[in-house]
């Protein structure tokens, strides 16, 4: 099993640019979660999907953030326009809907300058 | 908000047992206790989970009190590689999964 796969692993971008983070969940998992981690705020849940449908996006910081899950094997988190305060590690995680254990990817390290 | 309470940091000597406590006084009957850890620069890693009974696997043991309001994660023979932040969470199948600040465990040589 390849685990949860995220890309890019590292990205440095200029303020105002669009950033797209990608996630491939574990095959057969039908819940997907996006988290953001910073030193100040710890690990924050941004949004989660069940069966490709967004269930709760109350953690999404503002309209500059959007997430999609067009199919069971792919999700994106987009920031447009990006700002320096968006610099963080973004984690994707997945689980089967009738199970509890969630599995995390290795994260995407974003730096906005 | 996170629904668990953990000490912010702990030290443990290498080779000794590390006992990490967690309070979850608002847990309900169908909610599992889960433990994850995060080693620097990596994603959180599943360790163990339990509902009512004590559990043991190749990584750790989980002791849950009879009233289920608290639990202890035990790493029986801590090594330097166990230095990490340890998160205690509880969830049922439909919960969005909220992490608290966790416990930063330092293993001392």
PDB file of C-alpha atoms in Angstrom:
ATOM      1  CA  UNK A   1       0.000   0.000   0.000  1.00  0.00           C
ATOM      2  CA  UNK A   2       1.477   3.334  -1.082  1.00  0.00           C
ATOM      3  CA  UNK A   3      -0.198   5.334   1.657  1.00  0.00           C
ATOM      4  CA  UNK A   4      -1.599   8.831   1.260  1.00  0.00           C
ATOM      5  CA  UNK A   5       0.363  10.640  -1.420  1.00  0.00           C
ATOM      6  CA  UNK A   6       0.726  14.399  -1.431  1.00  0.00           C
ATOM      7  CA  UNK A   7       2.336  16.759  -3.896  1.00  0.00           C
ATOM      8  CA  UNK A   8       4.283  18.921  -4.017  1.00  0.00           C
ATOM      9  CA  UNK A   9       6.356  18.100  -0.944  1.00  0.00           C
ATOM     10  CA  UNK A  10       7.808  21.588  -0.876  1.00  0.00           C
ATOM     11  CA  UNK A  11       6.713  24.798  -2.565  1.00  0.00           C
ATOM     12  CA  UNK A  12       7.976  28.337  -2.339  1.00  0.00           C
ATOM     13  CA  UNK A  13       5.835  30.938  -4.050  1.00  0.00           C
ATOM     14  CA  UNK A  14       5.418  34.670  -4.160  1.00  0.00           C
ATOM     15  CA  UNK A  15       2.574  36.471  -2.475  1.00  0.00           C
ATOM     16  CA  UNK A  16      -0.411  36.772  -4.787  1.00  0.00           C
ATOM     17  CA  UNK A  17       0.278  33.587  -6.718  1.00  0.00           C
ATOM     18  CA  UNK A  18      -2.120  30.670  -6.890  1.00  0.00           C
ATOM     19  CA  UNK A  19      -1.099  27.522  -5.019  1.00  0.00           C
ATOM     20  CA  UNK A  20      -2.567  24.087  -5.677  1.00  0.00           C
ATOM     21  CA  UNK A  21      -1.855  21.197  -3.339  1.00  0.00           C
ATOM     22  CA  UNK A  22      -2.767  17.669  -4.371  1.00  0.00           C
ATOM     23  CA  UNK A  23      -3.678  14.508  -2.526  1.00  0.00           C
ATOM     24  CA  UNK A  24      -4.254  10.913  -3.486  1.00  0.00           C
ATOM     25  CA  UNK A  25      -5.932   8.997  -0.654  1.00  0.00           C
ATOM     26  CA  UNK A  26      -5.357   5.340   0.088  1.00  0.00           C
ATOM     27  CA  UNK A  27      -7.295   3.177  -2.351  1.00  0.00           C
ATOM     28  CA  UNK A  28     -10.647   2.151  -0.909  1.00  0.00           C
ATOM     29  CA  UNK A  29     -10.751   4.996   1.598  1.00  0.00           C
ATOM     30  CA  UNK A  30     -13.793   7.213   1.161  1.00  0.00           C
ATOM     31  CA  UNK A  31     -13.199   9.909   3.765  1.00  0.00           C
ATOM     32  CA  UNK A  32     -10.564  12.549   3.118  1.00  0.00           C
ATOM     33  CA  UNK A  33      -9.309  15.311   5.395  1.00  0.00           C
ATOM     34  CA  UNK A  34      -7.204  18.427   4.835  1.00  0.00           C
ATOM     35  CA  UNK A  35      -5.245  19.811   7.816  1.00  0.00           C
ATOM     36  CA  UNK A  36      -2.926  22.768   8.221  1.00  0.00           C
ATOM     37  CA  UNK A  37      -0.135  22.878  10.794  1.00  0.00           C
ATOM     38  CA  UNK A  38       1.751  25.887  12.109  1.00  0.00           C
ATOM     39  CA  UNK A  39       3.805  26.440  15.234  1.00  0.00           C
ATOM     40  CA  UNK A  40       1.289  28.913  16.589  1.00  0.00           C
ATOM     41  CA  UNK A  41      -1.963  27.085  15.900  1.00  0.00           C
ATOM     42  CA  UNK A  42      -0.939  23.434  15.817  1.00  0.00           C
ATOM     43  CA  UNK A  43      -2.825  20.957  13.654  1.00  0.00           C
ATOM     44  CA  UNK A  44      -6.085  22.482  12.361  1.00  0.00           C
ATOM     45  CA  UNK A  45      -8.777  20.657  10.414  1.00  0.00           C
ATOM     46  CA  UNK A  46      -9.680  22.676   7.310  1.00  0.00           C
ATOM     47  CA  UNK A  47     -12.234  20.496   5.545  1.00  0.00           C
ATOM     48  CA  UNK A  48     -13.283  16.896   5.185  1.00  0.00           C
ATOM     49  CA  UNK A  49     -15.079  14.868   2.525  1.00  0.00           C
ATOM     50  CA  UNK A  50     -17.153  11.708   2.679  1.00  0.00           C
ATOM     51  CA  UNK A  51     -17.655   9.897  -0.636  1.00  0.00           C
ATOM     52  CA  UNK A  52     -16.276  12.940  -2.495  1.00  0.00           C
ATOM     53  CA  UNK A  53     -18.825  15.296  -0.895  1.00  0.00           C
ATOM     54  CA  UNK A  54     -17.615  18.117   1.398  1.00  0.00           C
ATOM     55  CA  UNK A  55     -19.148  17.521   4.815  1.00  0.00           C
ATOM     56  CA  UNK A  56     -17.674  20.279   6.930  1.00  0.00           C
ATOM     57  CA  UNK A  57     -15.608  23.199   5.663  1.00  0.00           C
ATOM     58  CA  UNK A  58     -15.955  25.354   8.763  1.00  0.00           C
ATOM     59  CA  UNK A  59     -12.200  25.227   9.267  1.00  0.00           C
ATOM     60  CA  UNK A  60     -11.396  26.816   5.919  1.00  0.00           C
ATOM     61  CA  UNK A  61      -9.845  30.176   6.842  1.00  0.00           C
ATOM     62  CA  UNK A  62     -11.447  32.390   4.205  1.00  0.00           C
ATOM     63  CA  UNK A  63     -12.636  32.592   0.643  1.00  0.00           C
ATOM     64  CA  UNK A  64      -9.099  32.438  -0.700  1.00  0.00           C
ATOM     65  CA  UNK A  65      -9.111  28.741   0.203  1.00  0.00           C
ATOM     66  CA  UNK A  66     -11.053  26.143  -1.753  1.00  0.00           C
ATOM     67  CA  UNK A  67     -10.992  22.360  -1.862  1.00  0.00           C
ATOM     68  CA  UNK A  68     -12.374  19.872  -4.336  1.00  0.00           C
ATOM     69  CA  UNK A  69     -12.635  16.136  -4.630  1.00  0.00           C
ATOM     70  CA  UNK A  70     -13.655  15.332  -8.225  1.00  0.00           C
ATOM     71  CA  UNK A  71     -13.297  11.582  -7.706  1.00  0.00           C
ATOM     72  CA  UNK A  72     -12.461   9.026  -5.045  1.00  0.00           C
ATOM     73  CA  UNK A  73      -8.764   9.048  -5.799  1.00  0.00           C
ATOM     74  CA  UNK A  74      -7.927  12.728  -5.989  1.00  0.00           C
ATOM     75  CA  UNK A  75      -8.390  15.967  -4.069  1.00  0.00           C
ATOM     76  CA  UNK A  76      -6.996  19.470  -4.354  1.00  0.00           C
ATOM     77  CA  UNK A  77      -6.603  22.343  -1.944  1.00  0.00           C
ATOM     78  CA  UNK A  78      -6.223  25.687  -3.681  1.00  0.00           C
ATOM     79  CA  UNK A  79      -5.151  29.042  -2.281  1.00  0.00           C
ATOM     80  CA  UNK A  80      -5.763  32.073  -4.499  1.00  0.00           C
ATOM     81  CA  UNK A  81      -4.252  34.563  -3.948  1.00  0.00           C
ATOM     82  CA  UNK A  82      -1.660  33.277  -1.500  1.00  0.00           C
ATOM     83  CA  UNK A  83      -0.364  35.377   1.390  1.00  0.00           C
ATOM     84  CA  UNK A  84       2.695  35.001   3.649  1.00  0.00           C
ATOM     85  CA  UNK A  85       0.454  33.980   6.568  1.00  0.00           C
ATOM     86  CA  UNK A  86      -0.570  30.900   4.580  1.00  0.00           C
ATOM     87  CA  UNK A  87       2.924  29.497   5.067  1.00  0.00           C
ATOM     88  CA  UNK A  88       2.442  26.164   6.835  1.00  0.00           C
ATOM     89  CA  UNK A  89       2.548  22.419   6.385  1.00  0.00           C
ATOM     90  CA  UNK A  90      -0.620  21.096   4.782  1.00  0.00           C
ATOM     91  CA  UNK A  91      -1.519  17.476   5.512  1.00  0.00           C
ATOM     92  CA  UNK A  92      -3.983  15.259   3.748  1.00  0.00           C
ATOM     93  CA  UNK A  93      -5.408  12.192   5.495  1.00  0.00           C
ATOM     94  CA  UNK A  94      -7.866   9.453   4.611  1.00  0.00           C
ATOM     95  CA  UNK A  95      -9.849   6.626   6.205  1.00  0.00           C
ATOM     96  CA  UNK A  96     -12.519   4.112   5.318  1.00  0.00           C
ATOM     97  CA  UNK A  97     -15.974   5.384   6.212  1.00  0.00           C
ATOM     98  CA  UNK A  98     -16.811   2.442   8.443  1.00  0.00           C
ATOM     99  CA  UNK A  99     -13.503   2.583  10.272  1.00  0.00           C
ATOM    100  CA  UNK A 100     -11.880   5.042  12.626  1.00  0.00           C
ATOM    101  CA  UNK A 101      -8.162   4.997  11.934  1.00  0.00           C
ATOM    102  CA  UNK A 102      -7.007   7.863   9.743  1.00  0.00           C
ATOM    103  CA  UNK A 103      -3.760   7.776   7.818  1.00  0.00           C
ATOM    104  CA  UNK A 104      -1.763  10.879   7.020  1.00  0.00           C
ATOM    105  CA  UNK A 105       0.415  11.825   4.116  1.00  0.00           C
ATOM    106  CA  UNK A 106       3.852  13.316   4.573  1.00  0.00           C
ATOM    107  CA  UNK A 107       2.612  16.860   4.068  1.00  0.00           C
ATOM    108  CA  UNK A 108       3.174  19.726   1.664  1.00  0.00           C
ATOM    109  CA  UNK A 109       5.497  22.411   3.038  1.00  0.00           C
ATOM    110  CA  UNK A 110       4.332  25.782   1.710  1.00  0.00           C
ATOM    111  CA  UNK A 111       6.295  29.007   2.011  1.00  0.00           C
ATOM    112  CA  UNK A 112       4.778  32.219   0.669  1.00  0.00           C
ATOM    113  CA  UNK A 113       7.240  35.092   0.406  1.00  0.00           C
TER     114      UNK A 113
ATOM    115  CA  UNK B   1     -11.911  22.666  20.277  1.00  0.00           C
ATOM    116  CA  UNK B   2      -9.930  19.609  21.282  1.00  0.00           C
ATOM    117  CA  UNK B   3     -11.778  17.478  23.787  1.00  0.00           C
ATOM    118  CA  UNK B   4      -8.742  15.982  25.520  1.00  0.00           C
ATOM    119  CA  UNK B   5      -6.220  17.308  28.039  1.00  0.00           C
ATOM    120  CA  UNK B   6      -2.571  16.323  27.948  1.00  0.00           C
ATOM    121  CA  UNK B   7       0.557  17.672  29.661  1.00  0.00           C
ATOM    122  CA  UNK B   8       2.486  19.900  27.246  1.00  0.00           C
ATOM    123  CA  UNK B   9       5.786  18.074  27.711  1.00  0.00           C
ATOM    124  CA  UNK B  10       7.435  15.120  29.406  1.00  0.00           C
ATOM    125  CA  UNK B  11      10.910  13.678  29.747  1.00  0.00           C
ATOM    126  CA  UNK B  12      11.813  10.003  29.903  1.00  0.00           C
ATOM    127  CA  UNK B  13      15.168   8.262  30.166  1.00  0.00           C
ATOM    128  CA  UNK B  14      16.143   6.008  27.303  1.00  0.00           C
ATOM    129  CA  UNK B  15      15.285   2.388  28.039  1.00  0.00           C
ATOM    130  CA  UNK B  16      12.663   3.248  30.610  1.00  0.00           C
ATOM    131  CA  UNK B  17       8.905   3.068  30.172  1.00  0.00           C
ATOM    132  CA  UNK B  18       7.265   6.295  29.031  1.00  0.00           C
ATOM    133  CA  UNK B  19       3.771   6.797  30.453  1.00  0.00           C
ATOM    134  CA  UNK B  20       1.766   9.515  28.727  1.00  0.00           C
ATOM    135  CA  UNK B  21      -1.519  10.506  30.375  1.00  0.00           C
ATOM    136  CA  UNK B  22      -4.653  11.888  28.752  1.00  0.00           C
ATOM    137  CA  UNK B  23      -7.904  13.132  30.242  1.00  0.00           C
ATOM    138  CA  UNK B  24     -11.071  12.800  28.165  1.00  0.00           C
ATOM    139  CA  UNK B  25     -13.827  13.326  30.713  1.00  0.00           C
ATOM    140  CA  UNK B  26     -16.509  14.110  28.099  1.00  0.00           C
ATOM    141  CA  UNK B  27     -16.057  10.900  26.150  1.00  0.00           C
ATOM    142  CA  UNK B  28     -19.274   9.044  25.352  1.00  0.00           C
ATOM    143  CA  UNK B  29     -19.917   5.337  25.220  1.00  0.00           C
ATOM    144  CA  UNK B  30     -19.319   4.767  21.524  1.00  0.00           C
ATOM    145  CA  UNK B  31     -16.242   6.929  21.148  1.00  0.00           C
ATOM    146  CA  UNK B  32     -12.825   5.354  20.773  1.00  0.00           C
ATOM    147  CA  UNK B  33      -9.617   6.696  22.294  1.00  0.00           C
ATOM    148  CA  UNK B  34      -6.902   7.075  19.668  1.00  0.00           C
ATOM    149  CA  UNK B  35      -3.226   7.862  20.010  1.00  0.00           C
ATOM    150  CA  UNK B  36      -1.063   9.325  17.269  1.00  0.00           C
ATOM    151  CA  UNK B  37       2.442  10.651  17.284  1.00  0.00           C
ATOM    152  CA  UNK B  38       4.248  13.107  15.070  1.00  0.00           C
ATOM    153  CA  UNK B  39       7.964  12.926  14.614  1.00  0.00           C
ATOM    154  CA  UNK B  40       9.548  16.136  13.411  1.00  0.00           C
ATOM    155  CA  UNK B  41       8.879  16.909   9.743  1.00  0.00           C
ATOM    156  CA  UNK B  42       6.580  13.908   9.284  1.00  0.00           C
ATOM    157  CA  UNK B  43       2.837  13.372   9.176  1.00  0.00           C
ATOM    158  CA  UNK B  44       1.046  12.081  12.283  1.00  0.00           C
ATOM    159  CA  UNK B  45       1.398   8.330  12.675  1.00  0.00           C
ATOM    160  CA  UNK B  46      -1.209   6.005  14.156  1.00  0.00           C
ATOM    161  CA  UNK B  47      -0.090   4.179  17.321  1.00  0.00           C
ATOM    162  CA  UNK B  48      -3.020   2.433  18.972  1.00  0.00           C
ATOM    163  CA  UNK B  49      -6.692   2.778  19.828  1.00  0.00           C
ATOM    164  CA  UNK B  50      -9.207   1.318  22.258  1.00  0.00           C
ATOM    165  CA  UNK B  51     -12.797   1.520  23.433  1.00  0.00           C
ATOM    166  CA  UNK B  52     -13.048  -0.047  26.893  1.00  0.00           C
ATOM    167  CA  UNK B  53     -10.435  -2.733  27.270  1.00  0.00           C
ATOM    168  CA  UNK B  54      -6.704  -2.274  27.565  1.00  0.00           C
ATOM    169  CA  UNK B  55      -4.891  -2.801  24.286  1.00  0.00           C
ATOM    170  CA  UNK B  56      -1.358  -3.747  23.290  1.00  0.00           C
ATOM    171  CA  UNK B  57       0.412  -3.846  19.963  1.00  0.00           C
ATOM    172  CA  UNK B  58       4.001  -3.895  18.760  1.00  0.00           C
ATOM    173  CA  UNK B  59       4.395  -0.186  19.414  1.00  0.00           C
ATOM    174  CA  UNK B  60       2.680   0.491  22.719  1.00  0.00           C
ATOM    175  CA  UNK B  61       0.091  -0.379  25.338  1.00  0.00           C
ATOM    176  CA  UNK B  62      -3.058   1.585  26.076  1.00  0.00           C
ATOM    177  CA  UNK B  63      -4.594   1.579  29.533  1.00  0.00           C
ATOM    178  CA  UNK B  64      -8.142   2.985  29.765  1.00  0.00           C
ATOM    179  CA  UNK B  65      -9.696   3.630  33.165  1.00  0.00           C
ATOM    180  CA  UNK B  66     -12.916   1.854  34.015  1.00  0.00           C
ATOM    181  CA  UNK B  67     -14.944   5.086  33.793  1.00  0.00           C
ATOM    182  CA  UNK B  68     -13.196   5.828  30.451  1.00  0.00           C
ATOM    183  CA  UNK B  69     -12.486   9.394  31.472  1.00  0.00           C
ATOM    184  CA  UNK B  70      -8.739   9.009  31.140  1.00  0.00           C
ATOM    185  CA  UNK B  71      -6.136   6.812  29.536  1.00  0.00           C
ATOM    186  CA  UNK B  72      -2.390   6.234  29.537  1.00  0.00           C
ATOM    187  CA  UNK B  73      -0.183   5.383  26.602  1.00  0.00           C
ATOM    188  CA  UNK B  74       2.804   3.266  27.593  1.00  0.00           C
ATOM    189  CA  UNK B  75       5.944   2.943  25.514  1.00  0.00           C
ATOM    190  CA  UNK B  76       7.599   0.055  27.363  1.00  0.00           C
ATOM    191  CA  UNK B  77      11.237   0.668  26.452  1.00  0.00           C
ATOM    192  CA  UNK B  78      11.629   4.182  25.118  1.00  0.00           C
ATOM    193  CA  UNK B  79      14.336   4.898  22.553  1.00  0.00           C
ATOM    194  CA  UNK B  80      15.630   8.164  21.152  1.00  0.00           C
ATOM    195  CA  UNK B  81      13.503   7.550  18.076  1.00  0.00           C
ATOM    196  CA  UNK B  82      10.383   7.844  20.237  1.00  0.00           C
ATOM    197  CA  UNK B  83      11.020  11.573  20.679  1.00  0.00           C
ATOM    198  CA  UNK B  84       7.885  13.116  19.179  1.00  0.00           C
ATOM    199  CA  UNK B  85       4.635  14.917  19.919  1.00  0.00           C
ATOM    200  CA  UNK B  86       1.980  12.461  21.096  1.00  0.00           C
ATOM    201  CA  UNK B  87      -1.684  13.225  20.486  1.00  0.00           C
ATOM    202  CA  UNK B  88      -4.621  11.691  22.303  1.00  0.00           C
ATOM    203  CA  UNK B  89      -7.970  12.091  20.555  1.00  0.00           C
ATOM    204  CA  UNK B  90     -11.340  10.440  20.750  1.00  0.00           C
ATOM    205  CA  UNK B  91     -13.784   9.979  17.944  1.00  0.00           C
ATOM    206  CA  UNK B  92     -16.679   7.994  16.602  1.00  0.00           C
ATOM    207  CA  UNK B  93     -17.225   7.051  13.007  1.00  0.00           C
ATOM    208  CA  UNK B  94     -18.854  10.314  12.028  1.00  0.00           C
ATOM    209  CA  UNK B  95     -16.715  12.813  13.917  1.00  0.00           C
ATOM    210  CA  UNK B  96     -14.490  15.308  12.318  1.00  0.00           C
ATOM    211  CA  UNK B  97     -11.163  14.619  13.949  1.00  0.00           C
ATOM    212  CA  UNK B  98      -9.788  17.442  16.072  1.00  0.00           C
ATOM    213  CA  UNK B  99      -6.229  17.372  17.422  1.00  0.00           C
ATOM    214  CA  UNK B 100      -5.152  19.226  20.547  1.00  0.00           C
ATOM    215  CA  UNK B 101      -1.650  20.434  21.388  1.00  0.00           C
ATOM    216  CA  UNK B 102      -0.415  16.977  22.395  1.00  0.00           C
ATOM    217  CA  UNK B 103       2.497  16.071  24.665  1.00  0.00           C
ATOM    218  CA  UNK B 104       6.049  16.705  23.515  1.00  0.00           C
ATOM    219  CA  UNK B 105       8.003  13.677  24.718  1.00  0.00           C
ATOM    220  CA  UNK B 106      11.766  14.033  25.085  1.00  0.00           C
ATOM    221  CA  UNK B 107      13.751  10.828  25.416  1.00  0.00           C
ATOM    222  CA  UNK B 108      16.965  11.535  27.285  1.00  0.00           C
ATOM    223  CA  UNK B 109      20.120   9.513  26.520  1.00  0.00           C
TER     224      UNK B 109
END
